[in-house]
mmCIF file of C-alpha atoms in Angstrom:
data_model
loop_
_atom_site.group_PDB
_atom_site.id
_atom_site.type_symbol
_atom_site.label_atom_id
_atom_site.label_comp_id
_atom_site.label_asym_id
_atom_site.label_seq_id
_atom_site.Cartn_x
_atom_site.Cartn_y
_atom_site.Cartn_z
ATOM 1 C CA UNK A 1 -86.136 39.774 195.523
ATOM 2 C CA UNK A 2 -88.581 38.853 192.777
ATOM 3 C CA UNK A 3 -89.697 42.478 192.435
ATOM 4 C CA UNK A 4 -86.146 43.654 191.725
ATOM 5 C CA UNK A 5 -85.813 40.961 189.060
ATOM 6 C CA UNK A 6 -89.078 42.091 187.456
ATOM 7 C CA UNK A 7 -87.856 45.693 187.376
ATOM 8 C CA UNK A 8 -84.592 44.574 185.750
ATOM 9 C CA UNK A 9 -86.595 42.639 183.141
ATOM 10 C CA UNK A 10 -88.768 45.695 182.438
ATOM 11 C CA UNK A 11 -85.626 47.812 182.036
ATOM 12 C CA UNK A 12 -84.170 45.263 179.636
ATOM 13 C CA UNK A 13 -87.450 45.281 177.727
ATOM 14 C CA UNK A 14 -87.261 49.069 177.342
ATOM 15 C CA UNK A 15 -83.709 48.779 176.054
ATOM 16 C CA UNK A 16 -84.748 46.127 173.536
ATOM 17 C CA UNK A 17 -87.703 48.085 172.134
ATOM 18 C CA UNK A 18 -85.716 51.335 172.012
ATOM 19 C CA UNK A 19 -83.210 49.593 169.721
ATOM 20 C CA UNK A 20 -85.831 47.593 167.787
ATOM 21 C CA UNK A 21 -88.911 49.779 167.358
ATOM 22 C CA UNK A 22 -89.916 47.699 164.342
ATOM 23 C CA UNK A 23 -91.232 44.971 166.646
ATOM 24 C CA UNK A 24 -94.343 47.128 167.182
ATOM 25 C CA UNK A 25 -95.282 47.322 163.504
ATOM 26 C CA UNK A 26 -97.283 44.035 163.353
ATOM 27 C CA UNK A 27 -99.304 45.019 166.432
ATOM 28 C CA UNK A 28 -100.097 48.424 164.923
ATOM 29 C CA UNK A 29 -101.186 46.749 161.677
ATOM 30 C CA UNK A 30 -103.454 44.421 163.654
ATOM 31 C CA UNK A 31 -104.960 47.405 165.482
ATOM 32 C CA UNK A 32 -105.660 49.104 162.142
ATOM 33 C CA UNK A 33 -107.311 45.927 160.785
ATOM 34 C CA UNK A 34 -109.451 45.534 163.920
ATOM 35 C CA UNK A 35 -110.526 49.171 163.820
ATOM 36 C CA UNK A 36 -111.401 48.993 160.119
ATOM 37 C CA UNK A 37 -113.426 45.797 160.596
ATOM 38 C CA UNK A 38 -115.219 47.266 163.616
ATOM 39 C CA UNK A 39 -116.220 50.300 161.555
ATOM 40 C CA UNK A 40 -117.300 48.043 158.667
ATOM 41 C CA UNK A 41 -119.454 45.811 160.891
ATOM 42 C CA UNK A 42 -120.955 48.798 162.732
ATOM 43 C CA UNK A 43 -121.827 50.673 159.540
ATOM 44 C CA UNK A 44 -123.131 47.485 157.916
ATOM 45 C CA UNK A 45 -125.369 46.772 160.930
ATOM 46 C CA UNK A 46 -126.761 50.323 160.914
ATOM 47 C CA UNK A 47 -127.529 50.121 157.187
ATOM 48 C CA UNK A 48 -129.177 46.717 157.657
ATOM 49 C CA UNK A 49 -131.489 47.966 160.428
ATOM 50 C CA UNK A 50 -132.328 51.105 158.470
ATOM 51 C CA UNK A 51 -133.328 49.093 155.416
ATOM 52 C CA UNK A 52 -135.013 46.162 157.143
ATOM 53 C CA UNK A 53 -136.098 47.573 160.485
ATOM 54 C CA UNK A 54 -139.766 47.536 159.508
ATOM 55 C CA UNK A 55 -139.544 43.888 158.509
ATOM 56 C CA UNK A 56 -138.147 42.710 161.848
ATOM 57 C CA UNK A 57 -141.572 42.274 163.451
ATOM 58 C CA UNK A 58 -142.689 40.034 160.567
ATOM 59 C CA UNK A 59 -139.443 38.075 160.736
ATOM 60 C CA UNK A 60 -139.681 37.464 164.489
ATOM 61 C CA UNK A 61 -143.317 36.353 164.237
ATOM 62 C CA UNK A 62 -142.501 33.691 161.660
ATOM 63 C CA UNK A 63 -140.158 30.811 162.599
ATOM 64 C CA UNK A 64 -139.369 30.154 158.928
ATOM 65 C CA UNK A 65 -138.427 33.775 158.243
ATOM 66 C CA UNK A 66 -136.458 33.947 161.479
ATOM 67 C CA UNK A 67 -134.463 30.858 160.507
ATOM 68 C CA UNK A 68 -133.756 32.258 157.046
ATOM 69 C CA UNK A 69 -132.245 35.368 158.668
ATOM 70 C CA UNK A 70 -130.525 33.627 161.588
ATOM 71 C CA UNK A 71 -128.575 31.117 159.489
ATOM 72 C CA UNK A 72 -126.799 33.740 157.328
ATOM 73 C CA UNK A 73 -126.026 35.796 160.445
ATOM 74 C CA UNK A 74 -124.535 32.745 162.185
ATOM 75 C CA UNK A 75 -122.524 31.895 159.059
ATOM 76 C CA UNK A 76 -121.197 35.440 158.718
ATOM 77 C CA UNK A 77 -120.379 35.508 162.437
ATOM 78 C CA UNK A 78 -118.454 32.242 162.129
ATOM 79 C CA UNK A 79 -116.494 33.557 159.123
ATOM 80 C CA UNK A 80 -115.643 36.755 161.026
ATOM 81 C CA UNK A 81 -114.580 34.679 164.039
ATOM 82 C CA UNK A 82 -112.227 32.567 161.907
ATOM 83 C CA UNK A 83 -110.861 35.688 160.232
ATOM 84 C CA UNK A 84 -110.083 37.356 163.554
ATOM 85 C CA UNK A 85 -108.521 34.167 164.936
ATOM 86 C CA UNK A 86 -106.330 33.651 161.858
ATOM 87 C CA UNK A 87 -105.182 37.293 161.784
ATOM 88 C CA UNK A 88 -104.626 37.310 165.551
ATOM 89 C CA UNK A 89 -102.582 34.102 165.490
ATOM 90 C CA UNK A 90 -100.473 35.302 162.545
ATOM 91 C CA UNK A 91 -99.677 38.581 164.303
ATOM 92 C CA UNK A 92 -99.031 36.782 167.606
ATOM 93 C CA UNK A 93 -96.587 34.154 166.358
ATOM 94 C CA UNK A 94 -94.815 36.564 164.009
ATOM 95 C CA UNK A 95 -94.473 39.184 166.741
ATOM 96 C CA UNK A 96 -93.279 36.762 169.440
ATOM 97 C CA UNK A 97 -90.679 35.458 166.983
ATOM 98 C CA UNK A 98 -89.487 39.043 166.447
ATOM 99 C CA UNK A 99 -89.355 39.610 170.231
ATOM 100 C CA UNK A 100 -87.263 36.482 170.656
ATOM 101 C CA UNK A 101 -84.763 37.550 168.005
ATOM 102 C CA UNK A 102 -84.653 41.137 169.301
ATOM 103 C CA UNK A 103 -83.850 39.919 172.837
ATOM 104 C CA UNK A 104 -81.050 37.835 171.324
ATOM 105 C CA UNK A 105 -79.641 40.958 169.665
ATOM 106 C CA UNK A 106 -80.897 40.315 166.113
ATOM 107 C CA UNK A 107 -82.474 43.275 164.296
ATOM 108 C CA UNK A 108 -86.073 42.562 163.219
ATOM 109 C CA UNK A 109 -86.841 42.059 159.532
ATOM 110 C CA UNK A 110 -90.041 41.428 157.632
ATOM 111 C CA UNK A 111 -88.726 38.013 156.584
ATOM 112 C CA UNK A 112 -88.275 37.032 160.243
ATOM 113 C CA UNK A 113 -91.912 37.892 160.933
ATOM 114 C CA UNK A 114 -93.159 35.606 158.151
ATOM 115 C CA UNK A 115 -90.663 32.936 159.184
ATOM 116 C CA UNK A 116 -92.321 32.875 162.601
ATOM 117 C CA UNK A 117 -95.714 32.433 160.946
ATOM 118 C CA UNK A 118 -94.475 29.537 158.808
ATOM 119 C CA UNK A 119 -92.954 27.737 161.785
ATOM 120 C CA UNK A 120 -95.541 28.201 164.518
ATOM 121 C CA UNK A 121 -98.902 29.179 162.981
ATOM 122 C CA UNK A 122 -100.512 25.728 162.997
ATOM 123 C CA UNK A 123 -99.448 25.009 166.586
ATOM 124 C CA UNK A 124 -100.762 28.301 167.966
ATOM 125 C CA UNK A 125 -103.903 28.138 165.811
ATOM 126 C CA UNK A 126 -104.693 24.675 167.187
ATOM 127 C CA UNK A 127 -103.982 25.771 170.758
ATOM 128 C CA UNK A 128 -106.169 28.855 170.325
ATOM 129 C CA UNK A 129 -109.104 26.786 169.083
ATOM 130 C CA UNK A 130 -108.617 24.390 172.017
ATOM 131 C CA UNK A 131 -108.714 27.262 174.521
ATOM 132 C CA UNK A 132 -111.794 28.737 172.849
ATOM 133 C CA UNK A 133 -113.588 25.384 173.050
ATOM 134 C CA UNK A 134 -112.753 25.162 176.769
ATOM 135 C CA UNK A 135 -114.004 28.720 177.293
ATOM 136 C CA UNK A 136 -117.225 27.879 175.414
ATOM 137 C CA UNK A 137 -117.798 24.800 177.595
ATOM 138 C CA UNK A 138 -117.197 26.803 180.775
ATOM 139 C CA UNK A 139 -119.169 29.857 179.610
ATOM 140 C CA UNK A 140 -122.579 28.964 181.056
ATOM 141 C CA UNK A 141 -121.380 27.858 184.541
ATOM 142 C CA UNK A 142 -118.989 30.821 184.536
ATOM 143 C CA UNK A 143 -121.830 33.190 183.643
ATOM 144 C CA UNK A 144 -123.987 31.765 186.439
ATOM 145 C CA UNK A 145 -121.180 32.254 188.965
ATOM 146 C CA UNK A 146 -120.584 35.800 187.735
ATOM 147 C CA UNK A 147 -124.285 36.697 188.046
ATOM 148 C CA UNK A 148 -124.375 35.292 191.595
ATOM 149 C CA UNK A 149 -121.201 37.216 192.429
ATOM 150 C CA UNK A 150 -122.605 40.446 190.935
ATOM 151 C CA UNK A 151 -125.879 40.140 192.858
ATOM 152 C CA UNK A 152 -124.229 39.380 196.221
ATOM 153 C CA UNK A 153 -120.750 40.434 197.336
ATOM 154 C CA UNK A 154 -119.941 41.979 193.962
ATOM 155 C CA UNK A 155 -122.711 44.598 193.861
ATOM 156 C CA UNK A 156 -120.167 47.398 194.272
ATOM 157 C CA UNK A 157 -117.139 45.603 192.837
ATOM 158 C CA UNK A 158 -118.348 43.582 189.827
ATOM 159 C CA UNK A 159 -116.106 45.607 187.517
ATOM 160 C CA UNK A 160 -113.055 44.794 189.630
ATOM 161 C CA UNK A 161 -114.107 41.153 189.587
ATOM 162 C CA UNK A 162 -113.930 41.141 185.783
ATOM 163 C CA UNK A 163 -110.536 42.868 185.916
ATOM 164 C CA UNK A 164 -109.248 40.318 188.428
ATOM 165 C CA UNK A 165 -110.464 37.463 186.235
ATOM 166 C CA UNK A 166 -108.663 38.979 183.245
ATOM 167 C CA UNK A 167 -105.462 39.297 185.287
ATOM 168 C CA UNK A 168 -105.617 35.678 186.459
ATOM 169 C CA UNK A 169 -106.188 34.464 182.901
ATOM 170 C CA UNK A 170 -103.170 36.511 181.830
ATOM 171 C CA UNK A 171 -100.987 35.141 184.617
ATOM 172 C CA UNK A 172 -101.628 31.533 183.653
ATOM 173 C CA UNK A 173 -101.998 31.757 179.877
ATOM 174 C CA UNK A 174 -99.963 34.734 178.605
ATOM 175 C CA UNK A 175 -96.795 32.663 178.196
ATOM 176 C CA UNK A 176 -98.080 29.688 176.212
ATOM 177 C CA UNK A 177 -97.393 31.221 172.784
ATOM 178 C CA UNK A 178 -93.978 32.272 174.096
ATOM 179 C CA UNK A 179 -93.316 28.631 175.046
ATOM 180 C CA UNK A 180 -94.333 27.492 171.556
ATOM 181 C CA UNK A 181 -91.919 29.916 169.866
ATOM 182 C CA UNK A 182 -88.989 29.759 172.297
ATOM 183 C CA UNK A 183 -89.004 25.975 172.885
ATOM 184 C CA UNK A 184 -90.917 24.807 169.788
ATOM 185 C CA UNK A 185 -93.484 23.050 171.990
ATOM 186 C CA UNK A 186 -96.770 21.537 170.959
ATOM 187 C CA UNK A 187 -99.843 23.579 171.923
ATOM 188 C CA UNK A 188 -101.058 21.362 174.786
ATOM 189 C CA UNK A 189 -97.599 21.095 176.363
ATOM 190 C CA UNK A 190 -97.141 24.854 175.949
ATOM 191 C CA UNK A 191 -100.449 25.596 177.698
ATOM 192 C CA UNK A 192 -99.511 23.297 180.598
ATOM 193 C CA UNK A 193 -96.054 24.919 180.772
ATOM 194 C CA UNK A 194 -97.650 28.378 180.835
ATOM 195 C CA UNK A 195 -99.861 27.334 183.750
ATOM 196 C CA UNK A 196 -96.818 25.993 185.632
ATOM 197 C CA UNK A 197 -95.021 29.253 184.834
ATOM 198 C CA UNK A 198 -97.931 31.224 186.270
ATOM 199 C CA UNK A 199 -98.080 29.134 189.439
ATOM 200 C CA UNK A 200 -94.321 29.299 190.091
ATOM 201 C CA UNK A 201 -93.905 33.043 189.430
ATOM 202 C CA UNK A 202 -97.416 34.142 190.318
ATOM 203 C CA UNK A 203 -96.787 37.495 192.001
ATOM 204 C CA UNK A 204 -94.326 38.785 189.441
ATOM 205 C CA UNK A 205 -96.645 37.866 186.564
ATOM 206 C CA UNK A 206 -99.621 39.238 188.498
ATOM 207 C CA UNK A 207 -97.909 42.631 188.840
ATOM 208 C CA UNK A 208 -96.893 42.651 185.166
ATOM 209 C CA UNK A 209 -100.353 41.661 183.919
ATOM 210 C CA UNK A 210 -102.068 44.192 186.187
ATOM 211 C CA UNK A 211 -99.659 46.915 185.048
ATOM 212 C CA UNK A 212 -100.207 46.061 181.394
ATOM 213 C CA UNK A 213 -103.999 46.194 181.693
ATOM 214 C CA UNK A 214 -104.147 49.344 183.816
ATOM 215 C CA UNK A 215 -101.559 51.312 181.827
ATOM 216 C CA UNK A 216 -103.092 50.381 178.464
ATOM 217 C CA UNK A 217 -106.545 51.415 179.689
ATOM 218 C CA UNK A 218 -105.255 54.658 181.192
ATOM 219 C CA UNK A 219 -103.130 55.649 178.201
ATOM 220 C CA UNK A 220 -105.935 54.798 175.827
ATOM 221 C CA UNK A 221 -108.297 57.200 177.626
ATOM 222 C CA UNK A 222 -105.847 59.837 178.913
ATOM 223 C CA UNK A 223 -106.046 62.088 175.853
ATOM 224 C CA UNK A 224 -109.803 62.398 175.561
ATOM 225 C CA UNK A 225 -112.593 60.547 173.789
ATOM 226 C CA UNK A 226 -111.624 61.517 170.214
ATOM 227 C CA UNK A 227 -107.995 60.433 170.576
ATOM 228 C CA UNK A 228 -109.125 57.291 172.404
ATOM 229 C CA UNK A 229 -111.466 56.301 169.569
ATOM 230 C CA UNK A 230 -108.849 56.907 166.878
ATOM 231 C CA UNK A 231 -105.613 56.009 168.663
ATOM 232 C CA UNK A 232 -106.641 53.876 171.624
ATOM 233 C CA UNK A 233 -106.326 50.677 169.589
ATOM 234 C CA UNK A 234 -102.722 51.499 168.703
ATOM 235 C CA UNK A 235 -101.648 52.759 172.141
ATOM 236 C CA UNK A 236 -103.111 49.773 173.986
ATOM 237 C CA UNK A 237 -101.672 47.351 171.435
ATOM 238 C CA UNK A 238 -98.153 48.792 171.752
ATOM 239 C CA UNK A 239 -98.245 48.706 175.563
ATOM 240 C CA UNK A 240 -99.510 45.130 175.725
ATOM 241 C CA UNK A 241 -96.872 44.133 173.150
ATOM 242 C CA UNK A 242 -94.154 45.583 175.393
ATOM 243 C CA UNK A 243 -95.363 43.574 178.381
ATOM 244 C CA UNK A 244 -95.506 40.459 176.197
ATOM 245 C CA UNK A 245 -91.851 41.035 175.383
ATOM 246 C CA UNK A 246 -91.056 41.344 179.093
ATOM 247 C CA UNK A 247 -92.835 38.040 179.755
ATOM 248 C CA UNK A 248 -90.678 36.471 177.046
ATOM 249 C CA UNK A 249 -87.559 37.832 178.769
ATOM 250 C CA UNK A 250 -88.667 36.325 182.092
ATOM 251 C CA UNK A 251 -89.530 33.013 180.451
ATOM 252 C CA UNK A 252 -86.119 32.782 178.758
ATOM 253 C CA UNK A 253 -84.436 33.521 182.094
ATOM 254 C CA UNK A 254 -86.478 30.954 184.025
ATOM 255 C CA UNK A 255 -87.204 28.352 181.351
ATOM 256 C CA UNK A 256 -84.579 25.772 182.389
ATOM 257 C CA UNK A 257 -85.798 25.447 185.955
ATOM 258 C CA UNK A 258 -89.380 25.522 184.694
ATOM 259 C CA UNK A 259 -89.115 22.983 181.865
ATOM 260 C CA UNK A 260 -86.620 20.540 183.262
ATOM 261 C CA UNK A 261 -87.715 20.301 186.900
#
């Protein structure tokens, strides 16, 4: 039964992380960076509106003034986007490389993390940009469909619709970086392989993705608002990292029949 296999993979994942707790360090560092940048952007925005709030009416009434403000904001937003993508890709490829070695019985080291970045950064960075471009192209029709869904059958269940969409995206795309690292694939081939992986083992990956999302959300909020604000980033990151490792275990077990058939 596929469910029994998934449970065995989850058990193996627990054994791996219990022996190699260092695999969580990059994810925790990323959570700290994200939290610090969020605080920086939030505080910076508050200070900006406090200082220039009275000038906003003048700015919005003048196209020239509006353009002079909009262009720097767009530029800063683009720089922040690239920064987050670069940091995210570095953490992703380095972490997946550590997961791979840990599953093979090799103790994680800092040098292994950076070795993963050197080998796979450009491939995963290119694939990430490709996926973001696709998402940008599909954003407007997707937004229209979501609004129609929310105003009709989704009036009471729009939140679950978003959750379901996130799960489906995870099922079909969670394994593409794993494919890059484990099989040294190019980004496009890895994305296609991840989609095939999701179609062939849909229910197992659906259960894993659902569990990862629900447990991370629950654990992040289970200890109250203060703990959630301070520690939610770290708790959710560690849980999602564990499920990523389990997906890698499944992929390594199924990769031959997936890649060569």
